[in-house]
mmCIF file of N, CA, C and O in Angstrom:
data_model
loop_
_atom_site.group_PDB
_atom_site.id
_atom_site.type_symbol
_atom_site.label_atom_id
_atom_site.label_comp_id
_atom_site.label_asym_id
_atom_site.label_seq_id
_atom_site.Cartn_x
_atom_site.Cartn_y
_atom_site.Cartn_z
ATOM 1 N N SER A 1 1.154 -1.768 -0.689
ATOM 2 C CA SER A 1 2.152 -1.901 -1.725
ATOM 3 C C SER A 1 1.610 -1.383 -3.034
ATOM 4 O O SER A 1 0.408 -1.374 -3.266
ATOM 5 N N ALA A 2 2.476 -0.998 -3.917
ATOM 6 C CA ALA A 2 2.071 -0.478 -5.217
ATOM 7 C C ALA A 2 1.390 -1.549 -6.055
ATOM 8 O O ALA A 2 0.580 -1.248 -6.924
ATOM 9 N N SER A 3 1.697 -2.807 -5.788
ATOM 10 C CA SER A 3 1.110 -3.899 -6.575
ATOM 11 C C SER A 3 -0.338 -4.175 -6.190
ATOM 12 O O SER A 3 -1.050 -4.847 -6.912
ATOM 13 N N GLY A 4 -0.759 -3.682 -5.016
ATOM 14 C CA GLY A 4 -2.106 -3.951 -4.544
ATOM 15 C C GLY A 4 -2.254 -5.297 -3.862
ATOM 16 O O GLY A 4 -3.323 -5.652 -3.393
ATOM 17 N N ARG A 5 -1.165 -6.063 -3.762
ATOM 18 C CA ARG A 5 -1.201 -7.368 -3.112
ATOM 19 C C ARG A 5 -1.277 -7.196 -1.600
ATOM 20 O O ARG A 5 -0.789 -6.236 -1.053
ATOM 21 N N LYS A 6 -1.857 -8.178 -0.931
ATOM 22 C CA LYS A 6 -1.953 -8.156 0.518
ATOM 23 C C LYS A 6 -1.103 -9.231 1.169
ATOM 24 O O LYS A 6 -1.117 -9.390 2.366
ATOM 25 N N ALA A 7 -0.360 -9.996 0.386
ATOM 26 C CA ALA A 7 0.445 -11.088 0.920
ATOM 27 C C ALA A 7 1.624 -10.546 1.725
ATOM 28 O O ALA A 7 2.162 -9.487 1.427
ATOM 29 N N LYS A 8 2.010 -11.301 2.745
ATOM 30 C CA LYS A 8 3.185 -10.948 3.542
ATOM 31 C C LYS A 8 4.454 -11.233 2.743
ATOM 32 O O LYS A 8 4.470 -12.156 1.930
ATOM 33 N N PRO A 9 5.505 -10.490 3.016
ATOM 34 C CA PRO A 9 6.791 -10.803 2.376
ATOM 35 C C PRO A 9 7.285 -12.192 2.811
ATOM 36 O O PRO A 9 6.906 -12.695 3.871
ATOM 37 N N ALA A 10 8.137 -12.792 2.026
ATOM 38 C CA ALA A 10 8.682 -14.117 2.344
ATOM 39 C C ALA A 10 9.358 -14.096 3.715
ATOM 40 O O ALA A 10 10.070 -13.157 4.054
ATOM 41 N N GLY A 11 9.122 -15.128 4.520
ATOM 42 C CA GLY A 11 9.746 -15.257 5.830
ATOM 43 C C GLY A 11 9.074 -14.481 6.947
ATOM 44 O O GLY A 11 9.493 -14.547 8.100
ATOM 45 N N VAL A 12 8.016 -13.745 6.644
ATOM 46 C CA VAL A 12 7.324 -12.938 7.649
ATOM 47 C C VAL A 12 6.203 -13.739 8.282
ATOM 48 O O VAL A 12 5.429 -14.407 7.597
ATOM 49 N N HIS A 13 6.117 -13.669 9.610
ATOM 50 C CA HIS A 13 5.060 -14.351 10.361
ATOM 51 C C HIS A 13 3.827 -13.469 10.496
ATOM 52 O O HIS A 13 2.704 -13.927 10.414
ATOM 53 N N GLY A 14 4.031 -12.177 10.734
ATOM 54 C CA GLY A 14 2.917 -11.262 10.949
ATOM 55 C C GLY A 14 3.428 -9.844 11.124
ATOM 56 O O GLY A 14 4.587 -9.553 10.853
ATOM 57 N N PHE A 15 2.535 -8.973 11.603
ATOM 58 C CA PHE A 15 2.931 -7.588 11.807
ATOM 59 C C PHE A 15 2.382 -7.055 13.122
ATOM 60 O O PHE A 15 1.355 -7.512 13.616
ATOM 61 N N GLU A 16 3.095 -6.104 13.672
ATOM 62 C CA GLU A 16 2.668 -5.410 14.879
ATOM 63 C C GLU A 16 2.123 -4.049 14.466
ATOM 64 O O GLU A 16 2.715 -3.350 13.650
ATOM 65 N N PHE A 17 0.985 -3.688 15.022
ATOM 66 C CA PHE A 17 0.330 -2.412 14.760
ATOM 67 C C PHE A 17 0.260 -1.690 16.095
ATOM 68 O O PHE A 17 -0.402 -2.156 17.023
ATOM 69 N N ALA A 18 0.992 -0.597 16.229
ATOM 70 C CA ALA A 18 1.000 0.177 17.471
ATOM 71 C C ALA A 18 0.260 1.480 17.236
ATOM 72 O O ALA A 18 0.387 2.084 16.168
ATOM 73 N N TRP A 19 -0.510 1.927 18.226
ATOM 74 C CA TRP A 19 -1.295 3.133 18.031
ATOM 75 C C TRP A 19 -1.572 3.863 19.337
ATOM 76 O O TRP A 19 -1.388 3.349 20.430
ATOM 77 N N GLY A 20 -2.052 5.089 19.169
ATOM 78 C CA GLY A 20 -2.484 5.913 20.284
ATOM 79 C C GLY A 20 -3.368 7.024 19.748
ATOM 80 O O GLY A 20 -3.284 7.399 18.578
ATOM 81 N N ILE A 21 -4.241 7.532 20.604
ATOM 82 C CA ILE A 21 -5.123 8.639 20.245
ATOM 83 C C ILE A 21 -4.587 9.880 20.950
ATOM 84 O O ILE A 21 -4.524 9.916 22.186
ATOM 85 N N PHE A 22 -4.173 10.880 20.157
ATOM 86 C CA PHE A 22 -3.557 12.089 20.698
ATOM 87 C C PHE A 22 -4.097 13.318 19.986
ATOM 88 O O PHE A 22 -4.581 13.232 18.856
ATOM 89 N N GLU A 23 -3.932 14.472 20.632
ATOM 90 C CA GLU A 23 -4.291 15.737 19.992
ATOM 91 C C GLU A 23 -3.165 16.249 19.117
ATOM 92 O O GLU A 23 -3.398 16.945 18.136
ATOM 93 N N THR A 24 -1.923 15.925 19.472
ATOM 94 C CA THR A 24 -0.764 16.331 18.682
ATOM 95 C C THR A 24 0.062 15.086 18.348
ATOM 96 O O THR A 24 0.040 14.104 19.090
ATOM 97 N N PRO A 25 0.793 15.115 17.244
ATOM 98 C CA PRO A 25 1.561 13.929 16.841
ATOM 99 C C PRO A 25 2.608 13.532 17.877
ATOM 100 O O PRO A 25 3.302 14.390 18.422
ATOM 101 N N PRO A 26 2.724 12.232 18.158
ATOM 102 C CA PRO A 26 3.784 11.776 19.059
ATOM 103 C C PRO A 26 5.143 11.931 18.381
ATOM 104 O O PRO A 26 5.244 11.888 17.156
ATOM 105 N N GLU A 27 6.167 12.127 19.177
ATOM 106 C CA GLU A 27 7.509 12.300 18.627
ATOM 107 C C GLU A 27 8.281 10.995 18.533
ATOM 108 O O GLU A 27 9.312 10.940 17.874
ATOM 109 N N ASP A 28 7.797 9.946 19.185
ATOM 110 C CA ASP A 28 8.541 8.695 19.258
ATOM 111 C C ASP A 28 7.571 7.519 19.256
ATOM 112 O O ASP A 28 6.457 7.631 19.777
ATOM 113 N N TRP A 29 7.997 6.395 18.689
ATOM 114 C CA TRP A 29 7.169 5.186 18.643
ATOM 115 C C TRP A 29 6.798 4.699 20.044
ATOM 116 O O TRP A 29 5.754 4.094 20.227
ATOM 117 N N GLY A 30 7.644 4.981 21.038
ATOM 118 C CA GLY A 30 7.355 4.560 22.404
ATOM 119 C C GLY A 30 6.101 5.187 22.980
ATOM 120 O O GLY A 30 5.542 4.692 23.950
ATOM 121 N N GLU A 31 5.647 6.282 22.396
ATOM 122 C CA GLU A 31 4.425 6.933 22.861
ATOM 123 C C GLU A 31 3.174 6.219 22.372
ATOM 124 O O GLU A 31 2.079 6.481 22.862
ATOM 125 N N LEU A 32 3.325 5.327 21.400
ATOM 126 C CA LEU A 32 2.193 4.540 20.898
ATOM 127 C C LEU A 32 2.006 3.368 21.851
ATOM 128 O O LEU A 32 2.609 2.320 21.703
ATOM 129 N N THR A 33 1.194 3.562 22.863
ATOM 130 C CA THR A 33 1.132 2.646 24.003
ATOM 131 C C THR A 33 0.217 1.445 23.817
ATOM 132 O O THR A 33 0.236 0.541 24.631
ATOM 133 N N ARG A 34 -0.568 1.414 22.772
ATOM 134 C CA ARG A 34 -1.439 0.266 22.518
ATOM 135 C C ARG A 34 -0.917 -0.460 21.289
ATOM 136 O O ARG A 34 -0.402 0.157 20.367
ATOM 137 N N SER A 35 -1.070 -1.791 21.267
ATOM 138 C CA SER A 35 -0.622 -2.522 20.089
ATOM 139 C C SER A 35 -1.397 -3.821 19.918
ATOM 140 O O SER A 35 -1.985 -4.339 20.868
ATOM 141 N N SER A 36 -1.373 -4.306 18.690
ATOM 142 C CA SER A 36 -1.969 -5.585 18.332
ATOM 143 C C SER A 36 -1.007 -6.295 17.401
ATOM 144 O O SER A 36 -0.264 -5.646 16.663
ATOM 145 N N PHE A 37 -1.045 -7.607 17.421
ATOM 146 C CA PHE A 37 -0.232 -8.403 16.508
ATOM 147 C C PHE A 37 -1.186 -9.245 15.679
ATOM 148 O O PHE A 37 -2.151 -9.803 16.198
ATOM 149 N N SER A 38 -0.923 -9.325 14.387
ATOM 150 C CA SER A 38 -1.797 -10.091 13.508
ATOM 151 C C SER A 38 -0.978 -10.852 12.473
ATOM 152 O O SER A 38 0.053 -10.372 12.011
ATOM 153 N N THR A 39 -1.461 -12.031 12.132
ATOM 154 C CA THR A 39 -0.842 -12.809 11.059
ATOM 155 C C THR A 39 -1.685 -12.740 9.796
ATOM 156 O O THR A 39 -1.323 -13.316 8.783
ATOM 157 N N LYS A 40 -2.826 -12.059 9.871
ATOM 158 C CA LYS A 40 -3.723 -11.958 8.720
ATOM 159 C C LYS A 40 -4.166 -10.511 8.538
ATOM 160 O O LYS A 40 -4.226 -9.748 9.486
ATOM 161 N N THR A 41 -4.492 -10.157 7.296
ATOM 162 C CA THR A 41 -5.057 -8.841 7.032
ATOM 163 C C THR A 41 -6.490 -9.028 6.554
ATOM 164 O O THR A 41 -6.820 -10.075 6.010
ATOM 165 N N PRO A 42 -7.348 -8.089 6.757
ATOM 166 C CA PRO A 42 -7.079 -6.835 7.448
ATOM 167 C C PRO A 42 -7.164 -7.001 8.964
ATOM 168 O O PRO A 42 -7.879 -7.876 9.453
ATOM 169 N N LEU A 43 -6.460 -6.163 9.677
ATOM 170 C CA LEU A 43 -6.556 -6.087 11.129
ATOM 171 C C LEU A 43 -7.700 -5.135 11.446
ATOM 172 O O LEU A 43 -7.759 -4.039 10.893
ATOM 173 N N ARG A 44 -8.605 -5.554 12.283
ATOM 174 C CA ARG A 44 -9.745 -4.707 12.647
ATOM 175 C C ARG A 44 -9.628 -4.308 14.113
ATOM 176 O O ARG A 44 -9.427 -5.167 14.977
ATOM 177 N N ILE A 45 -9.760 -3.021 14.363
ATOM 178 C CA ILE A 45 -9.699 -2.488 15.723
ATOM 179 C C ILE A 45 -11.001 -1.741 15.970
ATOM 180 O O ILE A 45 -11.434 -0.948 15.132
ATOM 181 N N THR A 46 -11.608 -1.983 17.123
ATOM 182 C CA THR A 46 -12.877 -1.352 17.464
ATOM 183 C C THR A 46 -12.634 -0.214 18.451
ATOM 184 O O THR A 46 -11.880 -0.364 19.414
ATOM 185 N N PHE A 47 -13.278 0.908 18.191
ATOM 186 C CA PHE A 47 -13.185 2.065 19.065
ATOM 187 C C PHE A 47 -14.561 2.377 19.624
ATOM 188 O O PHE A 47 -15.573 2.030 19.022
ATOM 189 N N SER A 48 -14.600 3.072 20.755
ATOM 190 C CA SER A 48 -15.885 3.448 21.340
ATOM 191 C C SER A 48 -16.399 4.727 20.674
ATOM 192 O O SER A 48 -15.650 5.452 20.009
ATOM 193 N N GLY A 49 -17.665 4.999 20.853
ATOM 194 C CA GLY A 49 -18.292 6.162 20.240
ATOM 195 C C GLY A 49 -17.652 7.477 20.625
ATOM 196 O O GLY A 49 -17.615 8.412 19.824
ATOM 197 N N HIS A 50 -17.110 7.581 21.844
ATOM 198 C CA HIS A 50 -16.512 8.859 22.245
ATOM 199 C C HIS A 50 -15.176 9.127 21.552
ATOM 200 O O HIS A 50 -14.649 10.229 21.630
ATOM 201 N N ASP A 51 -14.633 8.123 20.836
ATOM 202 C CA ASP A 51 -13.399 8.317 20.071
ATOM 203 C C ASP A 51 -13.669 8.869 18.668
ATOM 204 O O ASP A 51 -12.730 9.299 17.987
ATOM 205 N N ARG A 52 -14.914 8.886 18.262
ATOM 206 C CA ARG A 52 -15.268 9.349 16.909
ATOM 207 C C ARG A 52 -14.773 10.777 16.676
ATOM 208 O O ARG A 52 -14.960 11.652 17.513
ATOM 209 N N GLY A 53 -14.090 10.984 15.543
ATOM 210 C CA GLY A 53 -13.588 12.311 15.187
ATOM 211 C C GLY A 53 -12.218 12.636 15.750
ATOM 212 O O GLY A 53 -11.626 13.655 15.396
ATOM 213 N N LYS A 54 -11.686 11.780 16.612
ATOM 214 C CA LYS A 54 -10.353 12.004 17.174
ATOM 215 C C LYS A 54 -9.291 11.487 16.206
ATOM 216 O O LYS A 54 -9.590 10.743 15.278
ATOM 217 N N THR A 55 -8.049 11.887 16.437
ATOM 218 C CA THR A 55 -6.955 11.482 15.555
ATOM 219 C C THR A 55 -6.224 10.274 16.117
ATOM 220 O O THR A 55 -5.785 10.286 17.269
ATOM 221 N N LEU A 56 -6.108 9.252 15.296
ATOM 222 C CA LEU A 56 -5.391 8.030 15.632
ATOM 223 C C LEU A 56 -4.019 8.101 14.975
ATOM 224 O O LEU A 56 -3.919 8.298 13.767
ATOM 225 N N PHE A 57 -2.965 7.972 15.760
ATOM 226 C CA PHE A 57 -1.599 7.910 15.240
ATOM 227 C C PHE A 57 -1.149 6.463 15.339
ATOM 228 O O PHE A 57 -1.434 5.785 16.335
ATOM 229 N N PHE A 58 -0.433 5.979 14.314
ATOM 230 C CA PHE A 58 -0.078 4.564 14.288
ATOM 231 C C PHE A 58 1.215 4.326 13.517
ATOM 232 O O PHE A 58 1.659 5.159 12.728
ATOM 233 N N ALA A 59 1.804 3.157 13.767
ATOM 234 C CA ALA A 59 2.985 2.680 13.033
ATOM 235 C C ALA A 59 2.913 1.157 13.001
ATOM 236 O O ALA A 59 2.262 0.533 13.847
ATOM 237 N N THR A 60 3.586 0.557 12.029
ATOM 238 C CA THR A 60 3.602 -0.904 11.912
ATOM 239 C C THR A 60 5.029 -1.399 11.701
ATOM 240 O O THR A 60 5.915 -0.635 11.312
ATOM 241 N N ARG A 61 5.215 -2.677 11.986
ATOM 242 C CA ARG A 61 6.492 -3.332 11.677
ATOM 243 C C ARG A 61 6.250 -4.827 11.506
ATOM 244 O O ARG A 61 5.356 -5.413 12.124
ATOM 245 N N TRP A 62 7.035 -5.435 10.636
ATOM 246 C CA TRP A 62 6.963 -6.866 10.391
ATOM 247 C C TRP A 62 7.689 -7.629 11.489
ATOM 248 O O TRP A 62 8.590 -7.108 12.130
ATOM 249 N N GLU A 63 7.292 -8.878 11.674
ATOM 250 C CA GLU A 63 8.011 -9.800 12.565
ATOM 251 C C GLU A 63 8.197 -11.100 11.796
ATOM 252 O O GLU A 63 7.247 -11.616 11.203
ATOM 253 N N ASN A 64 9.436 -11.631 11.806
ATOM 254 C CA ASN A 64 9.670 -12.861 11.048
ATOM 255 C C ASN A 64 9.293 -14.087 11.878
ATOM 256 O O ASN A 64 8.868 -13.975 13.031
ATOM 257 N N LYS A 65 9.476 -15.252 11.306
ATOM 258 C CA LYS A 65 9.056 -16.497 11.958
ATOM 259 C C LYS A 65 9.904 -16.853 13.162
ATOM 260 O O LYS A 65 9.538 -17.713 13.945
ATOM 261 N N ARG A 66 11.050 -16.199 13.351
ATOM 262 C CA ARG A 66 11.901 -16.410 14.528
ATOM 263 C C ARG A 66 11.615 -15.387 15.625
ATOM 264 O O ARG A 66 12.275 -15.377 16.648
ATOM 265 N N GLY A 67 10.652 -14.479 15.392
ATOM 266 C CA GLY A 67 10.308 -13.468 16.384
ATOM 267 C C GLY A 67 11.140 -12.201 16.293
ATOM 268 O O GLY A 67 11.036 -11.331 17.145
ATOM 269 N N VAL A 68 11.966 -12.089 15.253
ATOM 270 C CA VAL A 68 12.787 -10.887 15.074
ATOM 271 C C VAL A 68 11.921 -9.803 14.440
ATOM 272 O O VAL A 68 11.295 -10.032 13.400
ATOM 273 N N LYS A 69 11.883 -8.637 15.084
ATOM 274 C CA LYS A 69 11.050 -7.539 14.608
ATOM 275 C C LYS A 69 11.843 -6.615 13.709
ATOM 276 O O LYS A 69 13.005 -6.335 13.959
ATOM 277 N N GLY A 70 11.202 -6.147 12.664
ATOM 278 C CA GLY A 70 11.814 -5.196 11.755
ATOM 279 C C GLY A 70 11.673 -3.778 12.280
ATOM 280 O O GLY A 70 11.123 -3.547 13.359
ATOM 281 N N PRO A 71 12.133 -2.806 11.511
ATOM 282 C CA PRO A 71 12.029 -1.410 11.934
ATOM 283 C C PRO A 71 10.588 -0.905 11.820
ATOM 284 O O PRO A 71 9.803 -1.409 11.015
ATOM 285 N N TRP A 72 10.259 0.080 12.628
ATOM 286 C CA TRP A 72 8.948 0.710 12.555
ATOM 287 C C TRP A 72 8.836 1.548 11.287
ATOM 288 O O TRP A 72 9.811 2.124 10.822
ATOM 289 N N THR A 73 7.627 1.633 10.775
ATOM 290 C CA THR A 73 7.352 2.598 9.707
ATOM 291 C C THR A 73 7.319 3.988 10.333
ATOM 292 O O THR A 73 7.357 4.140 11.565
ATOM 293 N N ASP A 74 7.243 5.000 9.498
ATOM 294 C CA ASP A 74 7.003 6.339 10.027
ATOM 295 C C ASP A 74 5.647 6.345 10.731
ATOM 296 O O ASP A 74 4.745 5.571 10.385
ATOM 297 N N ILE A 75 5.484 7.236 11.692
ATOM 298 C CA ILE A 75 4.200 7.373 12.369
ATOM 299 C C ILE A 75 3.266 8.121 11.423
ATOM 300 O O ILE A 75 3.603 9.168 10.900
ATOM 301 N N ASP A 76 2.096 7.556 11.221
ATOM 302 C CA ASP A 76 1.088 8.146 10.330
ATOM 303 C C ASP A 76 -0.164 8.415 11.148
ATOM 304 O O ASP A 76 -0.232 8.058 12.333
ATOM 305 N N SER A 77 -1.165 9.010 10.528
ATOM 306 C CA SER A 77 -2.392 9.309 11.271
ATOM 307 C C SER A 77 -3.617 9.188 10.380
ATOM 308 O O SER A 77 -3.533 9.231 9.153
ATOM 309 N N THR A 78 -4.766 9.042 11.046
ATOM 310 C CA THR A 78 -6.056 9.033 10.376
ATOM 311 C C THR A 78 -7.093 9.471 11.398
ATOM 312 O O THR A 78 -6.864 9.380 12.609
ATOM 313 N N MET A 79 -8.221 9.933 10.932
ATOM 314 C CA MET A 79 -9.316 10.307 11.822
ATOM 315 C C MET A 79 -10.195 9.090 12.046
ATOM 316 O O MET A 79 -10.502 8.354 11.108
ATOM 317 N N ILE A 80 -10.619 8.889 13.273
ATOM 318 C CA ILE A 80 -11.508 7.769 13.600
ATOM 319 C C ILE A 80 -12.909 8.141 13.111
ATOM 320 O O ILE A 80 -13.445 9.170 13.528
ATOM 321 N N PRO A 81 -13.490 7.327 12.226
ATOM 322 C CA PRO A 81 -14.805 7.679 11.651
ATOM 323 C C PRO A 81 -15.943 7.535 12.655
ATOM 324 O O PRO A 81 -15.867 6.828 13.608
#
């Protein structure tokens, strides 16, 4: 967020983080076959050494306290250090 805050929005229980390692960008969120759910930040994900330098594509979405999921963010990417 622009404010720099890490707090969840009101009524939110946690967030889903979906990801995949690909050579080219996925066209759909359904291609992000791995996911984690967290109620706290930061979410830490461990990768093996052979993943170093590969591209990680990911998207997130909020889930409220009733289990209703919000829309996915755009798919973004980063290089695995």
